[in-house]
Amino acid sequence: MGTAVIVLASLYLLQRLLMPKYAADVVEGALIAEYYGEEKDHDVVFIGDCEVYENFSPAVLWQDYGINSYIRGSAQQLIWQSYYLLKDTLRYEKPQVVIFNVLAMQYNEPQREAYNRMTLEGMRWSRDKADAIRASMTEEEHFLDYVFPLLRYHSRWSELGAEDVEYMFHSPQISHNGYYMRVDVKPAENVPEGRILADYRFGENAWAYLDRITALCRENDIRLILVKAPSLYPYWYDQWEEQIEGYAAENDLLYINFLELVEETGLDFTTDTYDAGLHLNLSGAEKITGYLGEVLRQEAGLKDRRAEEHLARVWDGKIEAYEQEKERQYANTALDDSK
Amino acid sequence: MCKKTAAIILTAGLLALTGCGDSEKVIDGNIENVTTGSRSEEPTGEMESSQAPEQQAETAVSKGYVFEAGAVTVGVDADMAPVLQALGDPASYFEAASCAFEGLDKIYTYSSFEIDTYPQQDRDLVSAIILKDDSVTTAEGICIGDSLEKLQETYGDGVQENGMLVYEKDGMKLCFILQDDNIISIEYRSTAL
């Protein structure tokens, strides 16, 4: 008995050591897991790909509107992953509003293992996680590799670094309520137009999961809002826009396409993006979140909770961390510019 | 189970788990390296520095159907560096960082065609070549606006794939989109992505 415990403990430690830590590189892989350390009392939960976690700032929603929100976003989050993440979220809390970014509708099938793992490994084990894995696996992947990541990561042995030891049992905080901050600037130039597609219709699987998200929100009396973040690339086709507008109208959903609100939000793609239009930087994210906050207040009737003592105290700490990160990044950017 | 047996099993298990790193790519801190092994056929793209740019570009051509831009031959999964040197500056250039991962997908737009690349270690390899108008043709003489009949005379029947007519050769795909039996799009695509 004692020997079995030693064997299992050794394998567990080995697995902890060999799994990617997402602490210094590819930090976006840490986002999904961070949610579980939060107090679960959010008014708004975002789900979706990088277009949510890089373009919306929950700190602005709190500071300007008293709305408590969290972004359950991850890199190339596929729509079935968004659905299961929403189900997973509902195990802990029931937000008043769920916001889903519709770019993920472009994918109808599983894509890449690397992205799958960045979303799925951070989820706590539950039936929803198991279902998410099954829905996401490419042909080359195996369910057992998710149950026992050691099977997949054993060959990282030769790649181990100091961070693998340092972060074996805890991870540094990467996000601000799921928001991944970047303050640097790279203006959008020469953004290519979309390629001609053979078929502009979203796939059946993608539609099926959008239906499931809509139904899940309805069953739980949650207001679902669809958004298209103002990222200029990947290209958002007119034909895609028409389909989403049609779906939103049919299902009585609010749909906000921020690409069409550049003037209203005050976005300036010479200063408000850090990667030439793919994602917004802090300045851009704060602008469109300001607009979104007004919509949430007026259209969804969300109340200002800044007078709630406990929540205000929690947010005081978050805002302090947010401001410190902002200062640190601006200082680094200034340093880089001076070189 | 005696302690000695358990120790042997544990040691063997650990050795088995850690000793086969060569058989499979590693998911390290940058898990971009996750692969099914389909990129293993990538060209080396290595060449002598004394070669002329045109020659270098041709040397970099890998496999399957290729596109000829004047004297420069471009193939998917080939190293972009000599191609770029031979073609000169594009009319426009755009680079897209992939979400989370290091490295950039790059788009070089010339007057009548576009070349896209993906990062592979310290090189950029061609992921796609897209013909934009009828002033350029495939190496086999097909251009945008040509008929389905001419296409099939040239390449054969092809395979219908997601609404495209696709011709696969040596691990790459030549894809045609047709509208009313006329070609409206021609793309050379890597299958390594």
Coordinates of N, CA and C in Angstrom, one line a residue, chain A residues 149-270:
Chain A
P149 N -1.9 14.0 -18.4 CA -1.0 14.8 -19.2 C 0.4 14.3 -19.3
L150 N 0.8 13.6 -18.3 CA 2.2 13.0 -18.4 C 2.4 12.2 -19.6
L151 N 1.4 11.6 -20.1 CA 1.5 10.8 -21.3 C 1.9 11.7 -22.5
R152 N 1.4 12.9 -22.5 CA 1.6 13.8 -23.6 C 2.9 14.6 -23.4
Y153 N 3.2 14.9 -22.2 CA 4.3 15.9 -21.9 C 5.6 15.2 -21.5
H154 N 5.7 13.9 -21.5 CA 6.8 13.2 -21.0 C 8.1 13.6 -21.7
S155 N 8.0 14.0 -23.0 CA 9.2 14.3 -23.7 C 9.7 15.7 -23.5
R156 N 9.0 16.5 -22.6 CA 9.5 17.8 -22.3 C 10.7 17.7 -21.4
W157 N 11.0 16.6 -21.0 CA 12.1 16.3 -20.0 C 13.3 17.2 -20.4
S158 N 13.7 17.2 -21.6 CA 14.9 17.9 -22.0 C 14.7 19.4 -22.2
E159 N 13.5 19.8 -22.1 CA 13.2 21.3 -22.3 C 13.0 22.0 -20.9
L160 N 13.0 21.3 -19.8 CA 12.6 21.9 -18.6 C 13.5 23.1 -18.2
G161 N 12.9 24.1 -17.7 CA 13.6 25.3 -17.2 C 13.3 25.6 -15.8
A162 N 13.8 26.8 -15.4 CA 13.7 27.2 -14.0 C 12.2 27.4 -13.6
E163 N 11.4 27.9 -14.6 CA 10.0 28.2 -14.3 C 9.2 26.9 -14.0
D164 N 9.7 25.8 -14.6 CA 9.0 24.5 -14.4 C 9.0 24.1 -12.9
V165 N 10.1 24.5 -12.3 CA 10.2 24.1 -10.9 C 9.5 25.2 -10.0
E166 N 9.8 26.5 -10.4 CA 9.2 27.6 -9.6 C 7.7 27.5 -9.6
Y167 N 7.1 27.2 -10.7 CA 5.6 27.2 -10.8 C 5.0 25.8 -10.8
M168 N 5.7 24.9 -10.2 CA 5.2 23.5 -10.2 C 3.8 23.5 -9.5
F169 N 3.6 24.2 -8.4 CA 2.4 24.1 -7.6 C 1.6 25.4 -7.6
H170 N 2.1 26.5 -8.1 CA 1.3 27.7 -8.2 C 1.7 28.5 -9.4
S171 N 0.7 29.3 -9.9 CA 1.0 30.1 -11.1 C 0.9 31.5 -10.8
P172 N 1.7 32.4 -11.5 CA 1.6 33.8 -11.3 C 0.3 34.3 -12.0
Q173 N -0.3 35.3 -11.4 CA -1.5 35.9 -12.0 C -1.2 36.6 -13.3
I174 N -1.9 36.2 -14.4 CA -1.6 36.7 -15.7 C -2.6 37.8 -16.1
S175 N -3.9 37.6 -15.8 CA -4.9 38.4 -16.3 C -5.5 39.3 -15.2
H176 N -6.3 40.3 -15.7 CA -7.1 41.1 -14.8 C -8.6 40.7 -15.1
N177 N -9.1 39.8 -14.3 CA -10.4 39.3 -14.5 C -10.6 38.7 -15.9
G178 N -9.5 38.1 -16.4 CA -9.6 37.4 -17.7 C -9.0 38.3 -18.8
Y179 N -8.8 39.6 -18.5 CA -8.3 40.5 -19.6 C -6.8 40.5 -19.6
Y180 N -6.3 40.3 -20.8 CA -4.8 40.2 -21.0 C -4.4 41.6 -21.5
M181 N -3.6 42.3 -20.7 CA -3.3 43.7 -21.0 C -2.0 43.8 -21.8
R182 N -2.1 44.7 -22.8 CA -1.0 45.1 -23.6 C -1.1 46.6 -23.9
V183 N 0.0 47.3 -23.6 CA -0.1 48.8 -23.8 C 0.6 49.3 -25.0
D184 N 1.5 48.4 -25.6 CA 2.3 48.9 -26.7 C 1.4 49.2 -28.0
V185 N 2.0 49.9 -28.9 CA 1.3 50.4 -30.1 C 2.0 49.9 -31.4
K186 N 1.2 49.3 -32.3 CA 1.7 49.0 -33.6 C 0.5 49.3 -34.5
P187 N 0.6 50.4 -35.3 CA -0.6 50.9 -36.1 C -1.0 49.8 -37.1
A188 N -2.3 49.8 -37.4 CA -2.8 48.9 -38.5 C -2.5 49.5 -39.8
E189 N -1.8 48.8 -40.6 CA -1.4 49.2 -42.0 C -1.5 48.0 -42.9
N190 N -1.9 48.2 -44.1 CA -1.9 47.2 -45.2 C -2.7 46.0 -44.7
V191 N -3.8 46.1 -44.0 CA -4.5 45.0 -43.6 C -5.1 44.3 -44.8
P192 N -4.8 43.0 -45.1 CA -5.3 42.4 -46.3 C -6.8 42.2 -46.3
E193 N -7.4 42.2 -47.5 CA -8.8 41.8 -47.6 C -9.0 40.3 -47.4
G194 N -10.1 39.9 -47.2 CA -10.4 38.4 -47.1 C -10.2 37.7 -48.4
R195 N -9.7 36.5 -48.3 CA -9.6 35.6 -49.5 C -11.1 35.3 -50.0
I196 N -11.2 35.0 -51.2 CA -12.5 34.4 -51.7 C -12.7 33.1 -51.1
L197 N -13.9 32.8 -50.6 CA -14.2 31.5 -50.0 C -15.1 30.8 -50.9
A198 N -15.1 29.5 -50.9 CA -16.0 28.7 -51.7 C -17.4 28.7 -51.1
D199 N -17.4 28.8 -49.8 CA -18.7 28.7 -49.1 C -18.7 29.7 -47.9
Y200 N -19.5 30.7 -47.9 CA -19.5 31.6 -46.8 C -20.4 31.2 -45.7
R201 N -21.1 30.1 -45.8 CA -22.1 29.7 -44.8 C -21.3 29.1 -43.6
F202 N -21.7 29.5 -42.4 CA -21.1 28.9 -41.2 C -21.5 27.4 -41.2
G203 N -20.7 26.6 -40.6 CA -21.0 25.2 -40.6 C -22.1 24.8 -39.6
E204 N -22.6 23.6 -39.9 CA -23.7 23.1 -39.1 C -23.4 22.9 -37.6
N205 N -22.2 22.4 -37.4 CA -21.7 22.2 -36.0 C -21.6 23.5 -35.3
A206 N -21.1 24.5 -35.9 CA -21.0 25.8 -35.3 C -22.4 26.4 -34.9
W207 N -23.3 26.2 -35.9 CA -24.7 26.7 -35.6 C -25.3 25.9 -34.5
A208 N -25.0 24.6 -34.4 CA -25.6 23.8 -33.4 C -25.2 24.3 -32.0
Y209 N -23.9 24.6 -31.9 CA -23.4 25.0 -30.6 C -23.9 26.5 -30.3
L210 N -24.1 27.3 -31.3 CA -24.6 28.6 -31.0 C -26.0 28.4 -30.5
D211 N -26.8 27.5 -31.1 CA -28.1 27.2 -30.6 C -28.1 26.7 -29.1
R212 N -27.1 25.9 -28.8 CA -27.0 25.4 -27.5 C -26.7 26.5 -26.5
I213 N -25.8 27.4 -26.9 CA -25.5 28.5 -26.0 C -26.7 29.4 -25.8
T214 N -27.4 29.7 -26.9 CA -28.7 30.5 -26.8 C -29.7 29.8 -25.8
A215 N -29.8 28.5 -26.0 CA -30.8 27.7 -25.2 C -30.4 27.7 -23.7
L216 N -29.1 27.5 -23.5 CA -28.6 27.4 -22.1 C -28.9 28.8 -21.4
C217 N -28.6 29.8 -22.1 CA -28.8 31.1 -21.5 C -30.3 31.3 -21.2
R218 N -31.1 30.9 -22.2 CA -32.6 31.1 -22.0 C -33.1 30.3 -20.8
E219 N -32.6 29.1 -20.7 CA -33.1 28.2 -19.6 C -32.7 28.8 -18.2
N220 N -31.6 29.5 -18.3 CA -31.1 30.1 -17.0 C -31.4 31.5 -16.8
D221 N -32.3 32.0 -17.7 CA -32.7 33.4 -17.6 C -31.6 34.4 -17.6
I222 N -30.7 34.1 -18.5 CA -29.5 34.9 -18.8 C -29.6 35.6 -20.1
R223 N -29.3 36.9 -20.1 CA -29.4 37.7 -21.3 C -28.1 37.4 -22.1
L224 N -28.3 36.8 -23.3 CA -27.1 36.6 -24.2 C -26.9 37.7 -25.2
I225 N -25.7 38.2 -25.2 CA -25.4 39.3 -26.2 C -24.3 38.8 -27.1
L226 N -24.5 39.0 -28.4 CA -23.5 38.6 -29.3 C -22.7 39.8 -29.7
V227 N -21.3 39.7 -29.8 CA -20.5 40.8 -30.2 C -19.5 40.3 -31.3
K228 N -19.1 41.3 -32.1 CA -18.0 41.1 -32.9 C -17.0 42.2 -32.6
A229 N -15.9 41.8 -32.0 CA -14.9 42.8 -31.6 C -14.3 43.5 -32.8
P230 N -13.8 44.6 -32.6 CA -13.3 45.4 -33.8 C -12.0 45.0 -34.3
S231 N -11.6 43.8 -34.3 CA -10.4 43.3 -34.9 C -10.5 43.4 -36.4
L232 N -9.4 43.9 -37.0 CA -9.5 44.1 -38.5 C -9.0 42.8 -39.2
Y233 N -8.4 41.9 -38.5 CA -7.9 40.7 -39.1 C -7.9 39.6 -38.0
P234 N -8.4 38.4 -38.3 CA -8.9 37.9 -39.5 C -10.1 38.7 -40.0
Y235 N -10.3 38.6 -41.3 CA -11.3 39.4 -42.0 C -12.7 38.9 -41.7
W236 N -13.6 39.8 -41.4 CA -14.9 39.5 -41.1 C -15.8 39.8 -42.4
Y237 N -16.3 38.8 -43.0 CA -17.0 38.9 -44.3 C -18.4 39.5 -44.1
D238 N -18.8 40.2 -45.1 CA -20.2 40.7 -45.1 C -21.2 39.6 -45.0
Q239 N -20.9 38.5 -45.7 CA -21.8 37.3 -45.7 C -21.9 36.7 -44.3
W240 N -20.8 36.8 -43.5 CA -20.9 36.3 -42.1 C -21.7 37.2 -41.3
E241 N -21.5 38.5 -41.5 CA -22.3 39.5 -40.8 C -23.8 39.3 -41.0
E242 N -24.2 39.1 -42.2 CA -25.6 38.9 -42.5 C -26.2 37.7 -41.8
Q243 N -25.4 36.6 -41.7 CA -25.9 35.4 -41.0 C -26.0 35.7 -39.5
I244 N -25.1 36.4 -38.9 CA -25.2 36.7 -37.5 C -26.3 37.7 -37.2
E245 N -26.5 38.7 -38.1 CA -27.6 39.6 -37.9 C -28.9 38.9 -38.0
G246 N -29.0 37.9 -38.9 CA -30.2 37.2 -39.1 C -30.5 36.3 -37.9
Y247 N -29.5 35.7 -37.4 CA -29.6 34.8 -36.2 C -30.1 35.6 -35.0
A248 N -29.4 36.8 -34.8 CA -29.7 37.6 -33.6 C -31.2 38.1 -33.7
A249 N -31.6 38.4 -34.9 CA -33.0 38.9 -35.1 C -34.0 37.8 -34.8
E250 N -33.7 36.6 -35.4 CA -34.6 35.4 -35.2 C -34.7 35.0 -33.7
N251 N -33.6 35.2 -33.0 CA -33.6 34.7 -31.6 C -33.8 35.9 -30.6
D252 N -34.1 37.1 -31.1 CA -34.3 38.2 -30.3 C -33.1 38.5 -29.4
L253 N -31.9 38.5 -30.0 CA -30.7 38.7 -29.2 C -30.1 40.1 -29.6
L254 N -29.4 40.7 -28.7 CA -28.7 41.9 -29.0 C -27.4 41.5 -29.7
Y255 N -27.1 42.1 -30.8 CA -25.8 41.9 -31.5 C -25.1 43.2 -31.7
I256 N -23.9 43.3 -31.3 CA -23.1 44.5 -31.4 C -21.9 44.2 -32.2
N257 N -21.8 44.8 -33.4 CA -20.6 44.7 -34.3 C -19.7 45.9 -34.1
F258 N -18.7 45.8 -33.3 CA -17.8 46.9 -33.0 C -17.0 47.4 -34.2
L259 N -17.0 46.6 -35.2 CA -16.3 47.1 -36.5 C -17.1 48.2 -37.1
E260 N -18.4 48.2 -36.8 CA -19.2 49.3 -37.4 C -19.4 50.5 -36.4
L261 N -18.7 50.4 -35.3 CA -18.8 51.5 -34.3 C -17.5 52.2 -34.0
V262 N -16.6 52.3 -35.0 CA -15.3 52.9 -34.8 C -15.5 54.4 -34.5
E263 N -16.4 55.0 -35.1 CA -16.6 56.5 -34.8 C -17.2 56.7 -33.4
E264 N -18.2 55.9 -33.2 CA -18.9 56.0 -31.9 C -18.0 55.7 -30.7
T265 N -17.1 54.7 -30.9 CA -16.3 54.3 -29.7 C -15.0 55.2 -29.7
G266 N -14.7 55.9 -30.8 CA -13.5 56.7 -30.8 C -12.2 55.9 -31.1
L267 N -12.4 54.7 -31.6 CA -11.2 53.9 -31.9 C -10.3 54.5 -33.0
D268 N -9.1 54.5 -32.8 CA -8.1 55.0 -33.7 C -7.1 53.9 -34.0
F269 N -7.1 53.3 -35.1 CA -6.2 52.1 -35.4 C -4.8 52.5 -35.6
T270 N -4.5 53.8 -35.5 CA -3.0 54.1 -35.5 C -2.5 54.1 -34.1

